[in-house]
Amino acid sequence: MAKAFKRNDGRKVDEMRPMEAKLGVVKSAEGSAMFKAGKTIAIAAVRGPREVVPAHKQRADRGLLRCTYDLLSFSVNDRKRPGPSRRSSEIGMVIENALLPAMDLSDWPYTSVDLYVYITQADAGTRCAGINAAALALADAGIPMKELVSAVAVGKVDGQVIVDIDKHEEDQGEFPTDIPVAMMPNSGKVTLLQLDGKITKDELNSALKLAEKSCKEIQEVQKQAIRAKYVSKEESK
Ligand code: UDP
């Protein structure tokens, strides 16, 4: 009989790591947020909309979203040289592309919304935690969005489709498959889909179903974080 799949931390296959979210963690920024899933922690801060420098990058028809992402050197167990890398530039672009479909920057020509996403603890799924924190930071900064974007990495480990893969799982099994997914959970629109590894069509479909269910759970945590800052402020007036 095949051995039942067991997760290292005892989670069910469709269970997220414990999540936390908080707005306003960088007081000097226009908007900011922290998002945590298990041991992965992302901080996002927004500056702007402000005039684009250099001027030749300005657009007359809309504002720009420019995202910087990086793992802080102390966020990982291995040595991590401080400063940007090919990986960090690629993930910055991935985060930008995951958020843009939810945004309308047509009211801010010549400006940019500069978004900074830094990972203070990395245990896999940092681009997804970064997107979750970034969507909250944009909301905190008052940037209009069609809806919040929520993200999670699903995948396949030892033949089992699971949600919210941690680093132990990512390094487990012969051919682990990692699929970061970002969604606008209410409209069901997928804004990011990456796939590292191999998976069958049926497995991919069940992985995406898990991602959809989890993104709805994540969005609830995000909404609670917004309520915790703004509704409690209203009530204390
Ligand atoms: N990682 C690391 N050092 C690095 C890059 C990544 O230890 O220089 C770890 C970290 O835990 C990260 C994980 O590998 O979360 C997976 O990285 P990946 O590039 O797949 O992106 P992520 O899953 O974080 O979005």
mmCIF file of C-alpha atoms and ligand atoms in Angstrom:
data_model
loop_
_atom_site.group_PDB
_atom_site.id
_atom_site.type_symbol
_atom_site.label_atom_id
_atom_site.label_comp_id
_atom_site.label_asym_id
_atom_site.label_seq_id
_atom_site.Cartn_x
_atom_site.Cartn_y
_atom_site.Cartn_z
ATOM 1 C CA MET A 1 0.000 0.000 0.000
ATOM 2 C CA ALA A 2 1.314 3.492 -0.840
ATOM 3 C CA LYS A 3 2.544 5.447 2.191
ATOM 4 C CA ALA A 4 0.226 8.359 3.107
ATOM 5 C CA PHE A 5 1.822 11.747 2.415
ATOM 6 C CA LYS A 6 2.787 13.535 5.629
ATOM 7 C CA ARG A 7 3.892 17.156 5.849
ATOM 8 C CA ASN A 8 6.856 17.983 8.041
ATOM 9 C CA ASP A 9 4.875 20.452 10.143
ATOM 10 C CA GLY A 10 1.721 18.309 10.271
ATOM 11 C CA ARG A 11 -0.346 20.559 7.987
ATOM 12 C CA LYS A 12 -3.117 19.170 5.779
ATOM 13 C CA VAL A 13 -2.354 19.268 2.045
ATOM 14 C CA ASP A 14 -4.698 22.251 1.600
ATOM 15 C CA GLU A 15 -3.629 24.093 4.742
ATOM 16 C CA MET A 16 -1.773 27.412 4.724
ATOM 17 C CA ARG A 17 0.971 28.147 7.229
ATOM 18 C CA PRO A 18 -0.266 30.416 10.057
ATOM 19 C CA MET A 19 -0.702 33.902 8.574
ATOM 20 C CA GLU A 20 -0.410 37.391 10.031
ATOM 21 C CA ALA A 21 -0.777 40.786 8.361
ATOM 22 C CA LYS A 22 -0.355 44.326 9.649
ATOM 23 C CA LEU A 23 -0.567 47.754 8.020
ATOM 24 C CA GLY A 24 1.512 50.841 8.755
ATOM 25 C CA VAL A 25 4.729 49.098 9.801
ATOM 26 C CA VAL A 26 6.905 51.788 8.134
ATOM 27 C CA LYS A 27 5.562 55.020 9.553
ATOM 28 C CA SER A 28 7.413 57.374 7.194
ATOM 29 C CA ALA A 29 6.111 55.719 4.002
ATOM 30 C CA GLU A 30 2.846 56.660 2.267
ATOM 31 C CA GLY A 31 1.708 53.068 2.786
ATOM 32 C CA SER A 32 3.252 49.941 4.232
ATOM 33 C CA ALA A 33 2.472 46.443 5.435
ATOM 34 C CA MET A 34 3.897 43.216 6.804
ATOM 35 C CA PHE A 35 2.697 39.787 5.671
ATOM 36 C CA LYS A 36 3.813 36.593 7.348
ATOM 37 C CA ALA A 37 3.183 32.940 6.394
ATOM 38 C CA GLY A 38 4.914 30.598 8.833
ATOM 39 C CA LYS A 39 8.571 31.605 8.950
ATOM 40 C CA THR A 40 8.425 33.712 5.768
ATOM 41 C CA ILE A 41 8.054 37.436 6.483
ATOM 42 C CA ALA A 42 7.737 40.229 3.891
ATOM 43 C CA ILE A 43 7.691 43.976 4.512
ATOM 44 C CA ALA A 44 6.402 46.273 1.756
ATOM 45 C CA ALA A 45 6.497 50.072 1.626
ATOM 46 C CA VAL A 46 5.138 52.524 -0.953
ATOM 47 C CA ARG A 47 6.603 55.917 -1.894
ATOM 48 C CA GLY A 48 4.587 58.104 -4.202
ATOM 49 C CA PRO A 49 2.906 58.647 -6.557
ATOM 50 C CA ARG A 50 5.874 60.987 -7.193
ATOM 51 C CA GLU A 51 7.509 62.511 -10.249
ATOM 52 C CA VAL A 52 9.457 59.955 -12.271
ATOM 53 C CA VAL A 53 13.211 60.473 -12.349
ATOM 54 C CA PRO A 54 14.853 60.194 -14.883
ATOM 55 C CA ALA A 55 12.319 62.253 -16.839
ATOM 56 C CA HIS A 56 12.673 60.236 -20.080
ATOM 57 C CA LYS A 57 10.987 57.318 -18.271
ATOM 58 C CA GLN A 58 7.856 59.388 -17.563
ATOM 59 C CA ARG A 59 4.639 58.444 -19.354
ATOM 60 C CA ALA A 60 2.080 61.030 -20.402
ATOM 61 C CA ASP A 61 -0.824 58.562 -20.395
ATOM 62 C CA ARG A 62 -0.354 56.895 -16.989
ATOM 63 C CA GLY A 63 1.739 56.498 -13.891
ATOM 64 C CA LEU A 64 4.289 53.704 -13.472
ATOM 65 C CA LEU A 65 4.590 50.994 -10.864
ATOM 66 C CA ARG A 66 8.244 50.255 -10.043
ATOM 67 C CA CYS A 67 9.016 47.422 -7.669
ATOM 68 C CA THR A 68 12.271 46.632 -5.889
ATOM 69 C CA TYR A 69 12.438 43.202 -4.209
ATOM 70 C CA ASP A 70 15.228 41.625 -2.218
ATOM 71 C CA LEU A 71 16.019 39.109 0.465
ATOM 72 C CA LEU A 72 17.835 40.816 3.319
ATOM 73 C CA SER A 73 21.132 39.057 3.993
ATOM 74 C CA PHE A 74 20.057 37.847 7.423
ATOM 75 C CA SER A 75 16.797 36.375 6.055
ATOM 76 C CA VAL A 76 18.361 33.103 4.874
ATOM 77 C CA ASN A 77 20.583 30.465 6.452
ATOM 78 C CA ASP A 78 23.079 30.414 3.578
ATOM 79 C CA ARG A 79 25.368 33.331 2.852
ATOM 80 C CA LYS A 80 23.541 35.994 0.856
ATOM 81 C CA ARG A 81 25.590 38.839 -0.573
ATOM 82 C CA PRO A 82 23.862 42.166 0.161
ATOM 83 C CA GLY A 83 22.480 44.010 -2.862
ATOM 84 C CA PRO A 84 20.597 43.230 -6.046
ATOM 85 C CA SER A 85 20.981 40.080 -8.147
ATOM 86 C CA ARG A 86 19.417 38.646 -11.306
ATOM 87 C CA ARG A 87 16.960 36.778 -9.064
ATOM 88 C CA SER A 88 15.904 39.917 -7.194
ATOM 89 C CA SER A 89 15.418 41.930 -10.430
ATOM 90 C CA GLU A 90 13.312 39.135 -11.922
ATOM 91 C CA ILE A 91 11.143 38.827 -8.816
ATOM 92 C CA GLY A 92 10.704 42.633 -8.686
ATOM 93 C CA MET A 93 9.311 42.445 -12.227
ATOM 94 C CA VAL A 94 7.147 39.429 -11.358
ATOM 95 C CA ILE A 95 5.609 41.303 -8.401
ATOM 96 C CA GLU A 96 4.964 44.384 -10.577
ATOM 97 C CA ASN A 97 3.211 42.262 -13.217
ATOM 98 C CA ALA A 98 1.150 40.456 -10.578
ATOM 99 C CA LEU A 99 -0.167 43.743 -9.151
ATOM 100 C CA LEU A 100 -0.642 45.882 -12.277
ATOM 101 C CA PRO A 101 -3.867 44.173 -13.505
ATOM 102 C CA ALA A 102 -5.549 45.262 -10.251
ATOM 103 C CA MET A 103 -4.419 48.890 -10.570
ATOM 104 C CA ASP A 104 -5.444 51.926 -12.587
ATOM 105 C CA LEU A 105 -2.666 54.513 -12.751
ATOM 106 C CA SER A 106 -4.255 56.627 -15.498
ATOM 107 C CA ASP A 107 -4.917 59.500 -13.054
ATOM 108 C CA TRP A 108 -1.183 59.938 -12.335
ATOM 109 C CA PRO A 109 0.689 60.660 -15.585
ATOM 110 C CA TYR A 110 4.421 61.504 -15.244
ATOM 111 C CA THR A 111 4.568 59.866 -11.796
ATOM 112 C CA SER A 112 5.569 56.521 -10.349
ATOM 113 C CA VAL A 113 4.425 54.477 -7.429
ATOM 114 C CA ASP A 114 7.677 53.111 -6.032
ATOM 115 C CA LEU A 115 7.127 49.867 -4.197
ATOM 116 C CA TYR A 116 9.835 48.288 -2.022
ATOM 117 C CA VAL A 117 9.482 44.670 -0.912
ATOM 118 C CA TYR A 118 12.045 43.266 1.487
ATOM 119 C CA ILE A 119 12.106 39.800 2.989
ATOM 120 C CA THR A 120 13.259 39.705 6.608
ATOM 121 C CA GLN A 121 12.810 35.919 6.998
ATOM 122 C CA ALA A 122 12.780 33.496 4.075
ATOM 123 C CA ASP A 123 11.336 29.984 4.250
ATOM 124 C CA ALA A 124 10.143 29.726 0.607
ATOM 125 C CA GLY A 125 7.185 31.544 -0.933
ATOM 126 C CA THR A 126 8.822 34.957 -0.546
ATOM 127 C CA ARG A 127 7.538 36.403 -3.842
ATOM 128 C CA CYS A 128 3.991 35.422 -2.800
ATOM 129 C CA ALA A 129 4.344 36.864 0.710
ATOM 130 C CA GLY A 130 5.835 39.939 -0.995
ATOM 131 C CA ILE A 131 2.763 40.302 -3.245
ATOM 132 C CA ASN A 132 0.416 39.923 -0.253
ATOM 133 C CA ALA A 133 2.311 42.594 1.696
ATOM 134 C CA ALA A 134 2.575 44.841 -1.382
ATOM 135 C CA ALA A 135 -1.188 44.756 -2.125
ATOM 136 C CA LEU A 136 -1.790 45.863 1.469
ATOM 137 C CA ALA A 137 0.854 48.597 1.293
ATOM 138 C CA LEU A 138 -0.772 49.957 -1.895
ATOM 139 C CA ALA A 139 -4.176 49.935 -0.185
ATOM 140 C CA ASP A 140 -2.643 51.668 2.850
ATOM 141 C CA ALA A 141 -1.189 54.334 0.534
ATOM 142 C CA GLY A 142 -4.664 54.933 -0.925
ATOM 143 C CA ILE A 143 -3.770 53.716 -4.417
ATOM 144 C CA PRO A 144 -7.055 52.662 -6.069
ATOM 145 C CA MET A 145 -7.264 48.953 -6.839
ATOM 146 C CA LYS A 146 -10.041 46.889 -8.418
ATOM 147 C CA GLU A 147 -9.492 44.399 -5.618
ATOM 148 C CA LEU A 148 -6.695 43.065 -3.435
ATOM 149 C CA VAL A 149 -4.222 40.664 -5.031
ATOM 150 C CA SER A 150 -3.454 37.525 -3.017
ATOM 151 C CA ALA A 151 -0.720 34.985 -3.719
ATOM 152 C CA VAL A 152 0.451 31.540 -2.667
ATOM 153 C CA ALA A 153 2.875 28.900 -3.934
ATOM 154 C CA VAL A 154 1.226 25.554 -4.639
ATOM 155 C CA GLY A 155 2.979 22.537 -6.060
ATOM 156 C CA LYS A 156 3.750 18.863 -6.009
ATOM 157 C CA VAL A 157 6.050 17.110 -3.547
ATOM 158 C CA ASP A 158 6.544 13.323 -3.615
ATOM 159 C CA GLY A 159 3.599 13.035 -6.015
ATOM 160 C CA GLN A 160 1.225 14.969 -3.746
ATOM 161 C CA VAL A 161 -0.311 18.312 -4.682
ATOM 162 C CA ILE A 162 -0.017 20.707 -1.719
ATOM 163 C CA VAL A 163 -0.493 24.368 -0.877
ATOM 164 C CA ASP A 164 1.929 26.935 0.594
ATOM 165 C CA ILE A 165 5.164 25.027 0.123
ATOM 166 C CA ASP A 166 7.868 25.747 2.708
ATOM 167 C CA LYS A 167 11.631 25.449 2.171
ATOM 168 C CA HIS A 168 11.825 21.955 3.679
ATOM 169 C CA GLU A 169 9.165 20.769 1.202
ATOM 170 C CA GLU A 170 10.779 22.618 -1.687
ATOM 171 C CA ASP A 171 13.984 20.665 -1.034
ATOM 172 C CA GLN A 172 12.137 17.369 -0.444
ATOM 173 C CA GLY A 173 11.455 14.527 -2.895
ATOM 174 C CA GLU A 174 13.050 13.828 -6.239
ATOM 175 C CA PHE A 175 11.317 16.363 -8.480
ATOM 176 C CA PRO A 176 9.466 18.933 -6.369
ATOM 177 C CA THR A 177 7.295 21.295 -8.423
ATOM 178 C CA ASP A 178 6.814 24.889 -7.308
ATOM 179 C CA ILE A 179 3.939 26.972 -8.733
ATOM 180 C CA PRO A 180 3.635 30.541 -7.428
ATOM 181 C CA VAL A 181 0.118 31.842 -8.190
ATOM 182 C CA ALA A 182 -1.356 35.313 -7.638
ATOM 183 C CA MET A 183 -5.040 36.048 -8.071
ATOM 184 C CA MET A 184 -7.721 38.649 -7.689
ATOM 185 C CA PRO A 185 -9.802 36.176 -5.696
ATOM 186 C CA ASN A 186 -13.234 37.800 -6.192
ATOM 187 C CA SER A 187 -13.074 37.971 -9.974
ATOM 188 C CA GLY A 188 -11.025 34.751 -10.173
ATOM 189 C CA LYS A 189 -8.442 36.477 -12.434
ATOM 190 C CA VAL A 190 -4.962 34.956 -12.290
ATOM 191 C CA THR A 191 -2.250 37.645 -12.392
ATOM 192 C CA LEU A 192 0.796 35.415 -11.846
ATOM 193 C CA LEU A 193 1.452 31.810 -12.768
ATOM 194 C CA GLN A 194 4.972 30.434 -12.724
ATOM 195 C CA LEU A 195 5.934 26.782 -12.821
ATOM 196 C CA ASP A 196 9.274 25.295 -11.855
ATOM 197 C CA GLY A 197 9.271 21.492 -12.293
ATOM 198 C CA LYS A 198 6.930 19.024 -13.940
ATOM 199 C CA ILE A 199 3.216 18.401 -13.443
ATOM 200 C CA THR A 200 0.361 16.723 -15.341
ATOM 201 C CA LYS A 201 -2.657 18.687 -16.586
ATOM 202 C CA ASP A 202 -4.947 17.106 -13.962
ATOM 203 C CA GLU A 203 -2.484 17.816 -11.148
ATOM 204 C CA LEU A 204 -2.111 21.403 -12.340
ATOM 205 C CA ASN A 205 -5.887 21.805 -12.284
ATOM 206 C CA SER A 206 -6.101 20.524 -8.709
ATOM 207 C CA ALA A 207 -3.132 22.723 -7.708
ATOM 208 C CA LEU A 208 -4.930 25.772 -9.145
ATOM 209 C CA LYS A 209 -8.121 24.856 -7.267
ATOM 210 C CA LEU A 210 -6.098 24.733 -4.044
ATOM 211 C CA ALA A 211 -4.525 28.105 -4.913
ATOM 212 C CA GLU A 212 -7.954 29.650 -5.494
ATOM 213 C CA LYS A 213 -9.276 28.414 -2.139
ATOM 214 C CA SER A 214 -6.148 29.608 -0.321
ATOM 215 C CA CYS A 215 -6.132 33.022 -2.039
ATOM 216 C CA LYS A 216 -9.652 33.581 -0.678
ATOM 217 C CA GLU A 217 -8.365 32.744 2.831
ATOM 218 C CA ILE A 218 -5.401 35.078 2.324
ATOM 219 C CA GLN A 219 -7.686 37.867 1.154
ATOM 220 C CA GLU A 220 -9.688 37.537 4.383
ATOM 221 C CA VAL A 221 -6.473 37.970 6.408
ATOM 222 C CA GLN A 222 -5.571 41.005 4.251
ATOM 223 C CA LYS A 223 -9.018 42.541 4.726
ATOM 224 C CA GLN A 224 -8.845 42.003 8.486
ATOM 225 C CA ALA A 225 -5.511 43.863 8.536
ATOM 226 C CA ILE A 226 -7.114 46.822 6.719
ATOM 227 C CA ARG A 227 -10.073 46.775 9.098
ATOM 228 C CA ALA A 228 -7.740 46.588 12.102
ATOM 229 C CA LYS A 229 -6.079 49.858 11.054
ATOM 230 C CA TYR A 230 -8.911 51.879 9.561
ATOM 231 C CA VAL A 231 -12.108 50.616 11.197
ATOM 232 C CA SER A 232 -10.631 50.798 14.718
ATOM 233 C CA LYS A 233 -9.510 54.393 13.901
ATOM 234 C CA GLU A 234 -13.076 55.311 12.831
ATOM 235 C CA GLU A 235 -14.574 53.762 15.940
ATOM 236 C CA SER A 236 -12.213 55.598 18.313
ATOM 237 C CA LYS A 237 -13.231 59.042 16.884
HETATM 238 N N1 UDP B 1 16.769 31.083 -0.878
HETATM 239 C C1 UDP B 1 17.953 31.189 -0.184
HETATM 240 N N2 UDP B 1 18.957 31.991 -0.702
HETATM 241 C C2 UDP B 1 18.803 32.676 -1.865
HETATM 242 C C3 UDP B 1 17.591 32.559 -2.563
HETATM 243 C C4 UDP B 1 16.590 31.755 -2.057
HETATM 244 O O1 UDP B 1 18.111 30.584 0.879
HETATM 245 O O2 UDP B 1 19.737 33.388 -2.283
HETATM 246 C C5 UDP B 1 15.683 30.254 -0.309
HETATM 247 C C6 UDP B 1 14.653 31.103 0.445
HETATM 248 O O3 UDP B 1 14.162 30.373 1.569
HETATM 249 C C7 UDP B 1 13.576 31.252 -0.601
HETATM 250 C C8 UDP B 1 13.616 29.871 -1.225
HETATM 251 O O4 UDP B 1 14.993 29.574 -1.321
HETATM 252 O O5 UDP B 1 12.320 31.566 -0.019
HETATM 253 C C9 UDP B 1 12.948 29.733 -2.559
HETATM 254 O O6 UDP B 1 13.425 30.718 -3.429
HETATM 255 P P1 UDP B 1 12.774 30.984 -4.835
HETATM 256 O O7 UDP B 1 13.788 31.687 -5.676
HETATM 257 O O8 UDP B 1 12.161 29.734 -5.366
HETATM 258 O O9 UDP B 1 11.621 32.057 -4.555
HETATM 259 P P2 UDP B 1 10.465 32.134 -3.451
HETATM 260 O O10 UDP B 1 9.883 30.749 -3.253
HETATM 261 O O11 UDP B 1 11.091 32.653 -2.199
HETATM 262 O O12 UDP B 1 9.465 33.070 -4.042
#
